[in-house]
Every structure is written in structure tokens, then in C-alpha cells.
Amino acid sequence: MTLTIAVDHESTTAPYEQLRAQISERARSGRLPVGYKLPTVRGLAEQLGLAANTVAKAYKALEADGVIETRGRHGTFVAAAGDAATRRAATAAAQYAEEARRLGLSREAAEAALNEALRAAYDS
């Protein structure tokens, strides 16, 4: 299996975000299986014509999201936990609900704000 990533240098989306989104989507869909070894930061940067810092930034974001894990000198791998993303989303949702309640929003107003944010994120 080969990791094929396409970075559109004309896009308004930053290259690191394009890279992060593509790896994340493939890992979550199973097209990149758990345990798949990702290329090194330098190797992928060279392959894509990007700065190593750009790839490192994407890998760092993916690791924070629980999509990949770095095993020291052994490399970077697709993580076993799609559950990490679910846990982080649940934590963020709980924080949002608590903040909305603290601000005095009604449940309906809080749900409307959340639905609008979801619509903006997913329908763009």
C-alpha cells in the first residue's frame, strides 16, 4: 500500500491542513489501516515538495487528534483509536454545553448555535 497525497498549491487551504485532512479521512475510513507506517516527515516533505516543518505541523495535529502515533525511532503509524477522536469530541461537546449554560443560553439557543456551527463546518 502506498500513501498518495495531493496538495493543491493554488488552494486557499494551507498545505498542512490539506495533508492533515487527507490522512485523517483515510485513516478514519479504513483506507489507511491501523498500524500503517507513514513516511518520515522529511520523506513526505520531499515527495510532496513541501517544507519539512509543514509536514511536521500536520503530523503534530494528527497526533493531537489521536489519528496517528509516533513510536520514537520506529516511526509514525496510524493509531488504533478512532475512539480518541470520539472522546475528544465528547469532551468538547460537554465543555460547550457547560459554557452555554453558564452564559445563560436556553437549551434551544445553545442547540441552534451548535447546529449553525456544524452546518458551517460540514457544508462548506
PDB file of C-alpha atoms in Angstrom:
ATOM      1  CA  MET A   1       0.000   0.000   0.000  1.00  0.00           C
ATOM      2  CA  THR A   2       1.272   3.441  -0.915  1.00  0.00           C
ATOM      3  CA  LEU A   3       0.206   6.723   0.608  1.00  0.00           C
ATOM      4  CA  THR A   4      -0.841   9.058  -2.187  1.00  0.00           C
ATOM      5  CA  ILE A   5      -1.476  12.646  -1.165  1.00  0.00           C
ATOM      6  CA  ALA A   6      -2.320  15.538  -3.466  1.00  0.00           C
ATOM      7  CA  VAL A   7      -1.553  19.063  -2.310  1.00  0.00           C
ATOM      8  CA  ASP A   8      -3.146  21.868  -4.299  1.00  0.00           C
ATOM      9  CA  HIS A   9      -0.716  24.766  -4.074  1.00  0.00           C
ATOM     10  CA  GLU A  10      -3.352  27.084  -5.581  1.00  0.00           C
ATOM     11  CA  SER A  11      -5.901  26.291  -2.842  1.00  0.00           C
ATOM     12  CA  THR A  12      -6.773  28.788  -0.135  1.00  0.00           C
ATOM     13  CA  THR A  13      -6.472  25.890   2.342  1.00  0.00           C
ATOM     14  CA  ALA A  14      -2.994  25.684   3.871  1.00  0.00           C
ATOM     15  CA  PRO A  15      -0.877  22.729   2.651  1.00  0.00           C
ATOM     16  CA  TYR A  16      -0.501  21.322   6.182  1.00  0.00           C
ATOM     17  CA  GLU A  17      -4.306  21.352   6.575  1.00  0.00           C
ATOM     18  CA  GLN A  18      -4.780  19.606   3.216  1.00  0.00           C
ATOM     19  CA  LEU A  19      -2.285  16.960   4.313  1.00  0.00           C
ATOM     20  CA  ARG A  20      -3.886  16.591   7.754  1.00  0.00           C
ATOM     21  CA  ALA A  21      -7.386  16.287   6.307  1.00  0.00           C
ATOM     22  CA  GLN A  22      -6.425  13.678   3.705  1.00  0.00           C
ATOM     23  CA  ILE A  23      -4.538  11.443   6.138  1.00  0.00           C
ATOM     24  CA  SER A  24      -7.273  11.811   8.750  1.00  0.00           C
ATOM     25  CA  GLU A  25     -10.049  10.910   6.300  1.00  0.00           C
ATOM     26  CA  ARG A  26      -8.162   7.876   5.000  1.00  0.00           C
ATOM     27  CA  ALA A  27      -7.334   6.632   8.486  1.00  0.00           C
ATOM     28  CA  ARG A  28     -10.897   7.044   9.747  1.00  0.00           C
ATOM     29  CA  SER A  29     -12.375   5.377   6.650  1.00  0.00           C
ATOM     30  CA  GLY A  30     -10.002   2.419   6.951  1.00  0.00           C
ATOM     31  CA  ARG A  31      -8.223   3.081   3.656  1.00  0.00           C
ATOM     32  CA  LEU A  32      -5.122   3.526   5.811  1.00  0.00           C
ATOM     33  CA  PRO A  33      -5.266   0.559   8.174  1.00  0.00           C
ATOM     34  CA  VAL A  34      -4.369   0.677  11.844  1.00  0.00           C
ATOM     35  CA  GLY A  35      -0.638   0.187  12.185  1.00  0.00           C
ATOM     36  CA  TYR A  36       0.170   1.522   8.712  1.00  0.00           C
ATOM     37  CA  LYS A  37       3.601   3.153   8.829  1.00  0.00           C
ATOM     38  CA  LEU A  38       3.554   6.688   7.469  1.00  0.00           C
ATOM     39  CA  PRO A  39       6.519   8.150   5.605  1.00  0.00           C
ATOM     40  CA  THR A  40       9.036  10.150   7.587  1.00  0.00           C
ATOM     41  CA  VAL A  41       8.472  13.881   7.833  1.00  0.00           C
ATOM     42  CA  ARG A  42      11.428  14.549   5.560  1.00  0.00           C
ATOM     43  CA  GLY A  43      10.474  11.814   3.118  1.00  0.00           C
ATOM     44  CA  LEU A  44       6.888  13.018   2.724  1.00  0.00           C
ATOM     45  CA  ALA A  45       8.005  16.642   2.513  1.00  0.00           C
ATOM     46  CA  GLU A  46      10.382  15.764  -0.302  1.00  0.00           C
ATOM     47  CA  GLN A  47       7.746  13.660  -2.084  1.00  0.00           C
ATOM     48  CA  LEU A  48       5.189  16.495  -1.951  1.00  0.00           C
ATOM     49  CA  GLY A  49       7.583  19.391  -2.491  1.00  0.00           C
ATOM     50  CA  LEU A  50       6.767  20.880   0.907  1.00  0.00           C
ATOM     51  CA  ALA A  51       8.885  22.169   3.761  1.00  0.00           C
ATOM     52  CA  ALA A  52       9.586  19.595   6.451  1.00  0.00           C
ATOM     53  CA  ASN A  53       8.013  21.958   9.013  1.00  0.00           C
ATOM     54  CA  THR A  54       4.736  21.851   7.044  1.00  0.00           C
ATOM     55  CA  VAL A  55       4.577  18.052   7.232  1.00  0.00           C
ATOM     56  CA  ALA A  56       5.686  18.102  10.881  1.00  0.00           C
ATOM     57  CA  LYS A  57       2.848  20.522  11.699  1.00  0.00           C
ATOM     58  CA  ALA A  58       0.310  18.195  10.030  1.00  0.00           C
ATOM     59  CA  TYR A  59       1.692  15.141  11.846  1.00  0.00           C
ATOM     60  CA  LYS A  60       1.583  17.015  15.168  1.00  0.00           C
ATOM     61  CA  ALA A  61      -2.088  17.946  14.600  1.00  0.00           C
ATOM     62  CA  LEU A  62      -2.927  14.363  13.592  1.00  0.00           C
ATOM     63  CA  GLU A  63      -1.215  13.037  16.703  1.00  0.00           C
ATOM     64  CA  ALA A  64      -3.115  15.511  18.892  1.00  0.00           C
ATOM     65  CA  ASP A  65      -6.339  14.271  17.251  1.00  0.00           C
ATOM     66  CA  GLY A  66      -5.431  10.652  18.045  1.00  0.00           C
ATOM     67  CA  VAL A  67      -5.266   9.686  14.366  1.00  0.00           C
ATOM     68  CA  ILE A  68      -1.570   8.796  14.349  1.00  0.00           C
ATOM     69  CA  GLU A  69       1.031   7.907  16.939  1.00  0.00           C
ATOM     70  CA  THR A  70       4.774   8.346  16.935  1.00  0.00           C
ATOM     71  CA  ARG A  71       6.801   5.463  18.296  1.00  0.00           C
ATOM     72  CA  GLY A  72      10.131   7.162  18.735  1.00  0.00           C
ATOM     73  CA  ARG A  73      12.773   5.909  16.330  1.00  0.00           C
ATOM     74  CA  HIS A  74      10.413   3.266  14.946  1.00  0.00           C
ATOM     75  CA  GLY A  75       8.331   5.805  13.041  1.00  0.00           C
ATOM     76  CA  THR A  76       4.832   7.200  12.812  1.00  0.00           C
ATOM     77  CA  PHE A  77       1.819   4.909  12.486  1.00  0.00           C
ATOM     78  CA  VAL A  78      -1.946   5.094  12.050  1.00  0.00           C
ATOM     79  CA  ALA A  79      -3.296   4.810  15.596  1.00  0.00           C
ATOM     80  CA  ALA A  80      -5.703   2.144  16.751  1.00  0.00           C
ATOM     81  CA  ALA A  81      -8.035   4.644  18.342  1.00  0.00           C
ATOM     82  CA  GLY A  82     -10.747   6.175  16.266  1.00  0.00           C
ATOM     83  CA  ASP A  83     -12.093   6.282  19.808  1.00  0.00           C
ATOM     84  CA  ALA A  84      -9.692   9.092  20.698  1.00  0.00           C
ATOM     85  CA  ALA A  85     -11.485  11.407  18.294  1.00  0.00           C
ATOM     86  CA  THR A  86     -14.841  10.385  19.744  1.00  0.00           C
ATOM     87  CA  ARG A  87     -13.603  11.036  23.292  1.00  0.00           C
ATOM     88  CA  ARG A  88     -12.220  14.450  22.320  1.00  0.00           C
ATOM     89  CA  ALA A  89     -15.472  15.376  20.581  1.00  0.00           C
ATOM     90  CA  ALA A  90     -17.477  14.321  23.653  1.00  0.00           C
ATOM     91  CA  THR A  91     -15.219  16.387  25.899  1.00  0.00           C
ATOM     92  CA  ALA A  92     -15.555  19.430  23.619  1.00  0.00           C
ATOM     93  CA  ALA A  93     -19.336  18.987  23.491  1.00  0.00           C
ATOM     94  CA  ALA A  94     -19.527  18.806  27.286  1.00  0.00           C
ATOM     95  CA  GLN A  95     -17.408  21.954  27.586  1.00  0.00           C
ATOM     96  CA  TYR A  96     -19.620  23.743  25.068  1.00  0.00           C
ATOM     97  CA  ALA A  97     -22.787  22.714  26.909  1.00  0.00           C
ATOM     98  CA  GLU A  98     -21.382  23.912  30.220  1.00  0.00           C
ATOM     99  CA  GLU A  99     -20.234  27.233  28.711  1.00  0.00           C
ATOM    100  CA  ALA A 100     -23.609  27.804  27.019  1.00  0.00           C
ATOM    101  CA  ARG A 101     -25.417  27.126  30.322  1.00  0.00           C
ATOM    102  CA  ARG A 102     -23.013  29.420  32.192  1.00  0.00           C
ATOM    103  CA  LEU A 103     -23.726  32.180  29.660  1.00  0.00           C
ATOM    104  CA  GLY A 104     -27.423  31.797  30.349  1.00  0.00           C
ATOM    105  CA  LEU A 105     -28.406  30.470  26.926  1.00  0.00           C
ATOM    106  CA  SER A 106     -31.536  28.379  26.730  1.00  0.00           C
ATOM    107  CA  ARG A 107     -31.133  24.810  25.537  1.00  0.00           C
ATOM    108  CA  GLU A 108     -32.792  25.798  22.263  1.00  0.00           C
ATOM    109  CA  ALA A 109     -30.415  28.729  21.727  1.00  0.00           C
ATOM    110  CA  ALA A 110     -27.393  26.546  22.547  1.00  0.00           C
ATOM    111  CA  GLU A 111     -28.571  23.845  20.128  1.00  0.00           C
ATOM    112  CA  ALA A 112     -29.219  26.445  17.420  1.00  0.00           C
ATOM    113  CA  ALA A 113     -25.707  27.855  17.814  1.00  0.00           C
ATOM    114  CA  LEU A 114     -24.206  24.369  17.712  1.00  0.00           C
ATOM    115  CA  ASN A 115     -26.237  23.364  14.669  1.00  0.00           C
ATOM    116  CA  GLU A 116     -25.152  26.535  12.854  1.00  0.00           C
ATOM    117  CA  ALA A 117     -21.504  25.823  13.656  1.00  0.00           C
ATOM    118  CA  LEU A 118     -21.883  22.229  12.434  1.00  0.00           C
ATOM    119  CA  ARG A 119     -23.585  23.399   9.270  1.00  0.00           C
ATOM    120  CA  ALA A 120     -20.755  25.861   8.611  1.00  0.00           C
ATOM    121  CA  ALA A 121     -18.078  23.232   9.240  1.00  0.00           C
ATOM    122  CA  TYR A 122     -19.589  20.366   7.271  1.00  0.00           C
ATOM    123  CA  ASP A 123     -21.438  22.117   4.458  1.00  0.00           C
ATOM    124  CA  SER A 124     -18.613  24.364   3.278  1.00  0.00           C
TER     125      SER A 124
END
